Tab-separated table of C-alpha atoms in Angstrom:
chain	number	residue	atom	x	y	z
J	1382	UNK	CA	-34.314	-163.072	-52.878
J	1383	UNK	CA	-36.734	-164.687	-50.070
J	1384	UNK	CA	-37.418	-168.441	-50.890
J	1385	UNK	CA	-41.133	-168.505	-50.751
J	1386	UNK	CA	-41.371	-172.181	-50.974
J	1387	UNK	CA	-40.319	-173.650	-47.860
J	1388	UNK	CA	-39.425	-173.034	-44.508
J	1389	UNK	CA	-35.852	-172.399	-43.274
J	1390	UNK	CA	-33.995	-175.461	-41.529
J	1391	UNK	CA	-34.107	-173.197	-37.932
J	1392	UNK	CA	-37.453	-173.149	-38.246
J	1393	UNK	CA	-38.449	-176.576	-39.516
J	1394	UNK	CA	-36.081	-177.869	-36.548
J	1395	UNK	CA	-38.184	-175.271	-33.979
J	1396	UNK	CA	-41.454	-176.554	-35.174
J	1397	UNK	CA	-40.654	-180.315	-34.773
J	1398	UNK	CA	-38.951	-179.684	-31.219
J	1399	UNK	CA	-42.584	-178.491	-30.187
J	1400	UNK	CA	-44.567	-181.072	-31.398
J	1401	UNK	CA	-42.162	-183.791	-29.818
J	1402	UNK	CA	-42.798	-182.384	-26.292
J	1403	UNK	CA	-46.533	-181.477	-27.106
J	1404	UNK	CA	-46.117	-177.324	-27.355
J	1405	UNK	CA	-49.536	-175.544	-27.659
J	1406	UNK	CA	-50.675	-172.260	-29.188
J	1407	UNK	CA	-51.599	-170.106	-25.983
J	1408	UNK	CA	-53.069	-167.598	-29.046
J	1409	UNK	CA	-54.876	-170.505	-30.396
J	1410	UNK	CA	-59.102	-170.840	-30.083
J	1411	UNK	CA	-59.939	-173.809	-28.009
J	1412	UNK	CA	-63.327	-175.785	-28.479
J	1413	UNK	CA	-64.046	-174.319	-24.529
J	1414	UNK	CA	-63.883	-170.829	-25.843
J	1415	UNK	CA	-66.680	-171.370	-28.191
J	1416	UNK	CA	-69.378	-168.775	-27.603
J	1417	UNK	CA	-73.200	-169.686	-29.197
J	1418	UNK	CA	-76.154	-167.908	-28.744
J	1419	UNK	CA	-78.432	-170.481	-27.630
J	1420	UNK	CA	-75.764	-172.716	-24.905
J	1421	UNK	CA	-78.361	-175.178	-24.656
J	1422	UNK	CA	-78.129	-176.370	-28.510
J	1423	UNK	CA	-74.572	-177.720	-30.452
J	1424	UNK	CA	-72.889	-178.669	-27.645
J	1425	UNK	CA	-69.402	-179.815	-28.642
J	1426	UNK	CA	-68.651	-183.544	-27.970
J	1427	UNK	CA	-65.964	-185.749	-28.548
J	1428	UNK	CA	-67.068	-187.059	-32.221
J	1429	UNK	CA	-68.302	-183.549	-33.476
J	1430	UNK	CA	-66.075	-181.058	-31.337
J	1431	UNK	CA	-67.540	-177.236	-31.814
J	1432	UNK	CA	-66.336	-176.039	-34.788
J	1433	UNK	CA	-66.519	-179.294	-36.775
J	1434	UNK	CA	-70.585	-178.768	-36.377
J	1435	UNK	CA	-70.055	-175.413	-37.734
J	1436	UNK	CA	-68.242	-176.810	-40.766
J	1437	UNK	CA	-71.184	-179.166	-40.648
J	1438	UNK	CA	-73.662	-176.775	-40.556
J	1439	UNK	CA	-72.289	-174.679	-43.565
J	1440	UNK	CA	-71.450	-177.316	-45.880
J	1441	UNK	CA	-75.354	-177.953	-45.506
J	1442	UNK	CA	-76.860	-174.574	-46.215
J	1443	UNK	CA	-78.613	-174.964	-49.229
J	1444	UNK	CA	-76.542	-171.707	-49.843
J	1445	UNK	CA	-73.262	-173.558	-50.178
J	1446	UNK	CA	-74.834	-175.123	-52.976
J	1447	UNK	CA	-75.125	-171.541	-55.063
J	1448	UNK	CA	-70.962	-171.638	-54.837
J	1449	UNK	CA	-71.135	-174.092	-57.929
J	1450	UNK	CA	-72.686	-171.572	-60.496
J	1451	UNK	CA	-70.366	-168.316	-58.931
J	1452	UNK	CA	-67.416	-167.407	-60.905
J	1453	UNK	CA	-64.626	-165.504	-59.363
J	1454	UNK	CA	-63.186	-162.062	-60.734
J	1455	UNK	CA	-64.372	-163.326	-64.567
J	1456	UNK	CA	-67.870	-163.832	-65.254
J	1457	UNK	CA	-67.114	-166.428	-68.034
J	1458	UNK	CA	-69.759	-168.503	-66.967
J	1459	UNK	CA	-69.610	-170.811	-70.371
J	1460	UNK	CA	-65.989	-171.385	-69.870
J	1461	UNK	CA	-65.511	-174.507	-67.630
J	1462	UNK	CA	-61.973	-173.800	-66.719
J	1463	UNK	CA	-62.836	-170.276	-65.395
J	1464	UNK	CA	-62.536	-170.973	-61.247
J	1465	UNK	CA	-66.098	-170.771	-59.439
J	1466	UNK	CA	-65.996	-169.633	-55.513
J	1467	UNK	CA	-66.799	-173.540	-54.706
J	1468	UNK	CA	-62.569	-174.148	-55.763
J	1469	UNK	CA	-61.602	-170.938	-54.370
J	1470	UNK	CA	-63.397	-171.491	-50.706
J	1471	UNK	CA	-62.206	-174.708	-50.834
J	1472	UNK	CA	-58.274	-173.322	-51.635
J	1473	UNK	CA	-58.924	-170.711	-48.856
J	1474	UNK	CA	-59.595	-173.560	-46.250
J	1475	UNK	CA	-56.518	-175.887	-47.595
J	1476	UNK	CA	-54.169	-172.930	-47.868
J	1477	UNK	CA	-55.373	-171.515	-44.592
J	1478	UNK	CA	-55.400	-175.239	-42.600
J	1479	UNK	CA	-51.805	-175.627	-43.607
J	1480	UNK	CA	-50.615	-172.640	-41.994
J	1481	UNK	CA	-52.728	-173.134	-39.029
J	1482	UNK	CA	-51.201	-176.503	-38.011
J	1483	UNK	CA	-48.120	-175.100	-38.539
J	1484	UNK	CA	-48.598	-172.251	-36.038
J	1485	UNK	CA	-50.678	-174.713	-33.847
J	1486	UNK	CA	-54.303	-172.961	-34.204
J	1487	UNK	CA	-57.514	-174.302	-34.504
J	1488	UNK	CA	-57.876	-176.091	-37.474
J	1489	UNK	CA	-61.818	-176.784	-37.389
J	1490	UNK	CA	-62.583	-173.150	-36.695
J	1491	UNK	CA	-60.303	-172.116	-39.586
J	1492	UNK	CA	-62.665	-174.716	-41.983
J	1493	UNK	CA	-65.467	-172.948	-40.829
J	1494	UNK	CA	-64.088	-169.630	-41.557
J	1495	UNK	CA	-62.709	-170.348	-44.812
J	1496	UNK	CA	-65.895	-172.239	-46.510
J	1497	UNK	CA	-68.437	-169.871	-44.988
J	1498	UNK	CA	-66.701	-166.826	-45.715
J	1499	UNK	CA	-68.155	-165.985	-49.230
J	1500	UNK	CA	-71.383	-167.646	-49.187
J	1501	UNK	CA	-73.658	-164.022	-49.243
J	1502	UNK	CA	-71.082	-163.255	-52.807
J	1503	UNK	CA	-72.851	-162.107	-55.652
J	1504	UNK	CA	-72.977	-163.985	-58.863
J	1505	UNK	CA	-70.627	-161.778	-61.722
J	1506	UNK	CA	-67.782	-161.486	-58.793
J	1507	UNK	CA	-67.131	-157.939	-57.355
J	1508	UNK	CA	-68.821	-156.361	-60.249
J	1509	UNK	CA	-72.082	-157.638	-59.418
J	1510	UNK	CA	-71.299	-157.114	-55.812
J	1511	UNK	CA	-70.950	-153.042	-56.909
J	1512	UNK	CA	-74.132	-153.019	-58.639
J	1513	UNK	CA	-76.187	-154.819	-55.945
J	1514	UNK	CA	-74.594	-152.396	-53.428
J	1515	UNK	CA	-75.594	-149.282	-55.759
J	1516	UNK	CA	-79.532	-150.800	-55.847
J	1517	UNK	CA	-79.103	-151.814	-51.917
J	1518	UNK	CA	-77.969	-148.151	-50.931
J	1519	UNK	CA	-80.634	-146.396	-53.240
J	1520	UNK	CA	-83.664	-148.544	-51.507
J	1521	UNK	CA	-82.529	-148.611	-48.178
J	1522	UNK	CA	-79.771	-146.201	-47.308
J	1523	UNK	CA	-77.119	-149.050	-46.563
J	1524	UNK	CA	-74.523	-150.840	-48.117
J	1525	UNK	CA	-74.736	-154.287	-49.579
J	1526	UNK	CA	-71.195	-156.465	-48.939
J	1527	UNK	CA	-70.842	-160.020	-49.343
J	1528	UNK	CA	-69.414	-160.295	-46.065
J	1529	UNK	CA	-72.515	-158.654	-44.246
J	1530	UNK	CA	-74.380	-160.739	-46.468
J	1531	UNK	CA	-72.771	-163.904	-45.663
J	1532	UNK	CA	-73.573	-163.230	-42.348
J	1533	UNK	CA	-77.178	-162.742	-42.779
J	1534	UNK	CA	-77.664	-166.186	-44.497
J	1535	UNK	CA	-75.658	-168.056	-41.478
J	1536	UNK	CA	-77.604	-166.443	-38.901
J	1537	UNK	CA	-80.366	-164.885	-40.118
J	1538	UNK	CA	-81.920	-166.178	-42.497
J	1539	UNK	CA	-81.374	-169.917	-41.448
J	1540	UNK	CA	-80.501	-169.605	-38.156
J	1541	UNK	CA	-77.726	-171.852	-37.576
J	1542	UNK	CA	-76.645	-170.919	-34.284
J	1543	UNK	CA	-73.241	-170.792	-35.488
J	1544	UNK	CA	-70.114	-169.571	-33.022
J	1545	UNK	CA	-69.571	-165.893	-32.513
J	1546	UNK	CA	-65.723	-166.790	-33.423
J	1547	UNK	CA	-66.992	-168.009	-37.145
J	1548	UNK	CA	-69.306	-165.693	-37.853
J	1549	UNK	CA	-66.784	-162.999	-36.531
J	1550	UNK	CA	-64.231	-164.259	-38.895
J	1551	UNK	CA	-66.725	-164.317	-41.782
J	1552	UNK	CA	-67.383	-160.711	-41.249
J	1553	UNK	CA	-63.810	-159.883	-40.933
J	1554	UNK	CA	-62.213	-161.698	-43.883
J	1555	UNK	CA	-62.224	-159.378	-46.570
J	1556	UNK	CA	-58.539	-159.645	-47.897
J	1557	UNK	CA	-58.721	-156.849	-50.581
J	1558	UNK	CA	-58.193	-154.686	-47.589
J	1559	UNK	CA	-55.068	-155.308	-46.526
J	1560	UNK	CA	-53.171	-154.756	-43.564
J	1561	UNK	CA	-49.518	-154.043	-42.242
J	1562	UNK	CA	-50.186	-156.554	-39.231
J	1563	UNK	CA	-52.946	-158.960	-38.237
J	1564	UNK	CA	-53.326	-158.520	-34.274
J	1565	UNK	CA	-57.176	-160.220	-33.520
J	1566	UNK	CA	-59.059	-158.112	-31.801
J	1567	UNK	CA	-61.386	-159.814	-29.331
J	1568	UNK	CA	-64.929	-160.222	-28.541
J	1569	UNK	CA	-66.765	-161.523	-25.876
J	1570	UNK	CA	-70.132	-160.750	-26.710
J	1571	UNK	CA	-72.943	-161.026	-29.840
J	1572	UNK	CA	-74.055	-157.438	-28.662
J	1573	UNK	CA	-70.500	-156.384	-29.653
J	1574	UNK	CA	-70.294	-158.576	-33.432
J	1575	UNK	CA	-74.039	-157.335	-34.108
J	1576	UNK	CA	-72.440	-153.806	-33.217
J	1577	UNK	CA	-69.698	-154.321	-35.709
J	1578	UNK	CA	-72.086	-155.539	-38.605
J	1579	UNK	CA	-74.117	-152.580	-38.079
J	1580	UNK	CA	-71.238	-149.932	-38.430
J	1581	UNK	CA	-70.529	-151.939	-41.774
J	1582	UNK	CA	-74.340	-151.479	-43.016
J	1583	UNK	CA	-74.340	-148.217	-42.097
J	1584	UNK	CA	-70.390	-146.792	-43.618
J	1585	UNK	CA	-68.481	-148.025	-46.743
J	1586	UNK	CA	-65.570	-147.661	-45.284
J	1587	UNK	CA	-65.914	-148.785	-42.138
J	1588	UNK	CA	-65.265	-152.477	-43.453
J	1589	UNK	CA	-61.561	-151.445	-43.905
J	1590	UNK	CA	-60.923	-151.166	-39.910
J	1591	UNK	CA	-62.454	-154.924	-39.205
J	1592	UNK	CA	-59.797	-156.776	-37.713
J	1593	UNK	CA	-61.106	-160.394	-36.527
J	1594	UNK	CA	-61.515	-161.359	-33.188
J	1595	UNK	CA	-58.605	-164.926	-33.272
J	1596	UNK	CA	-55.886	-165.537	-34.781
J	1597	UNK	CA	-57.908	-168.252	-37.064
J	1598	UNK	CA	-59.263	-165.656	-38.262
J	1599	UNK	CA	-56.473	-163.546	-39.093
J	1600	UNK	CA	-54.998	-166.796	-40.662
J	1601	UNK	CA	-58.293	-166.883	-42.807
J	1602	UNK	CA	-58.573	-163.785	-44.234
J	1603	UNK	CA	-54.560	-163.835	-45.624
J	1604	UNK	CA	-55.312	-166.704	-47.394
J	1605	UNK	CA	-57.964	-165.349	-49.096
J	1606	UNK	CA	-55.587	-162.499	-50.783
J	1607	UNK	CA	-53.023	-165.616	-50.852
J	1608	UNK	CA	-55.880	-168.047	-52.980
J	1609	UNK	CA	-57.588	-165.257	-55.283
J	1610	UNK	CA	-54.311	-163.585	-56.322
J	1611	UNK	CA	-52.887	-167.048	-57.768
J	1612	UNK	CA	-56.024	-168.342	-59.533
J	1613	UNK	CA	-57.047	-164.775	-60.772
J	1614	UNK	CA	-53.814	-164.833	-62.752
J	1615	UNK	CA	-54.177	-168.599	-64.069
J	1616	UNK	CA	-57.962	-167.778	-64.830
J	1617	UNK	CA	-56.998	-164.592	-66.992
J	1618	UNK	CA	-54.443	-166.598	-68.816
J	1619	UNK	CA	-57.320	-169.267	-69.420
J	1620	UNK	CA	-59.575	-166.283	-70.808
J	1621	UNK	CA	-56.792	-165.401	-73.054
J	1622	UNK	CA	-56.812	-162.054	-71.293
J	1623	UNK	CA	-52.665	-162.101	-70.441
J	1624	UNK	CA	-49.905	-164.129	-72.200
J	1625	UNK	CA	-48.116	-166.589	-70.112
J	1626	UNK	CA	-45.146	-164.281	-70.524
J	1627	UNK	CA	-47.149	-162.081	-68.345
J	1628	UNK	CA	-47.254	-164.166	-65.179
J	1629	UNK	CA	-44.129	-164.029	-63.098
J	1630	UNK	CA	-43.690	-168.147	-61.851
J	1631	UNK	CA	-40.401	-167.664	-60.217
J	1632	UNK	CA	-39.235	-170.293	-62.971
J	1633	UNK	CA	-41.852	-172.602	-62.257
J	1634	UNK	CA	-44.029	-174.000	-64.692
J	1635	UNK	CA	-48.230	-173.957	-64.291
């Protein structure tokens, strides 16, 4: 059986040898690579490098606020112990931050990712998500999705000249759809993400084929499927919906 809970001694030994002589991700996003659509603005210095002022910027949306009152897959709002997508972005980000140091990424840019990511979600969790898109497509001939929607608050409806590498892996993190292999996918340009977001609008199924443009991203949207599949279980046992029994915990206890 595969030991999911730590590393093997090769690679432990392989990740400390690079470190020691100062090894660096040639995959990884560097603060140069940021791309903005207004250059003259958020210029990264050395106390608030690029991505850190997208983290920055995010955490302030008065959007980021709405997290609090969101619950995840249970809408068992009056239940205090039910998760709300404030824990779960914030899991996403620690889960996903972990992994990135280890492979050497960009840390910062994976914060960004990771707390941004569901901030266009629906209250009532996928559910309400369904019936917003079934209103959405009736008016307007689109689709409503929290990722496209996320989008829209970050940089349309306040603007906050955020990177083209977050917002890209904000569109791209849905981790229902999973894949056999994360290869990014690049982009240069915001002619080419605005191209992306419109196929999305425009084709359910299109959102199935996004694949983000770094590796941060990647890194992001498996630890979304990573976060949500652990605390779904623990908030269904909380809801009294499974049985402890029904959880398998490798032998570990909650």
């Amino acid at each position: 059986m595969l030991n999911y809970h730590e590393l093997s001694k090769e690679l432990q030994k392989e990740i400390i040898r690079d470190r020691q002589v100062g090894w660096k991700n040639p995959y990884a996003c560097t603060d140069e690579q940021v791309i903005r659509k207004n250059r003259e603005r958020d210029k990264a210095s050395l106390w608030r490098p690029a991505f850190v002022r997208d983290v920055e910027k995010i955490i302030h949306s008065p959007y980021y606020n709405r997290y609090t009152d969101k619950t995840q897959v249970f809408s068992f709002f009056l239940n205090d112990d039910i998760s709300r997508r404030s824990l779960h972005v914030q899991l996403v980000s620690r889960i996903a931050r972990n992994i990135g140091k280890l492979l050497g990424l960009n840390c910062d840019l994976i914060e960004a990712v990771a707390l941004g990511h569901d901030i266009g979600h629906t209250p009532f969790g996928h559910a309400g998500e369904r019936y917003l898109d079934e209103l959405y497509h009736e008016k307007t001939g689109q689709c409503f999705q929290h990722n496209i929607q996320s989008v829209r608050v970050l940089d349309g409806m306040f603007e906050r000249n955020l990177s083209l590498q977050t917002l890209d892996g904000i569109l791209c993190h849905n981790g229902e759809f999973e894949q056999q292999e994360y290869r990014p996918c690049r982009m240069d340009t915001f002619e080419e993400f605005y191209e992306k977001m419109g196929n999305s609008s425009q084709n359910k199924d299109y959102i199935k084929t996004l694949i983000p443009s770094t590796l941060e991203g990647c890194v992001v949207r498996i630890c979304d499927m990573v976060a949500y599949l652990g605390k779904d279980r623990q908030d269904a046992k909380k809801a009294k919906l499974i049985e402890s029994s029904d959880i398998f915990t490798q032998g570990r206890s909650e």
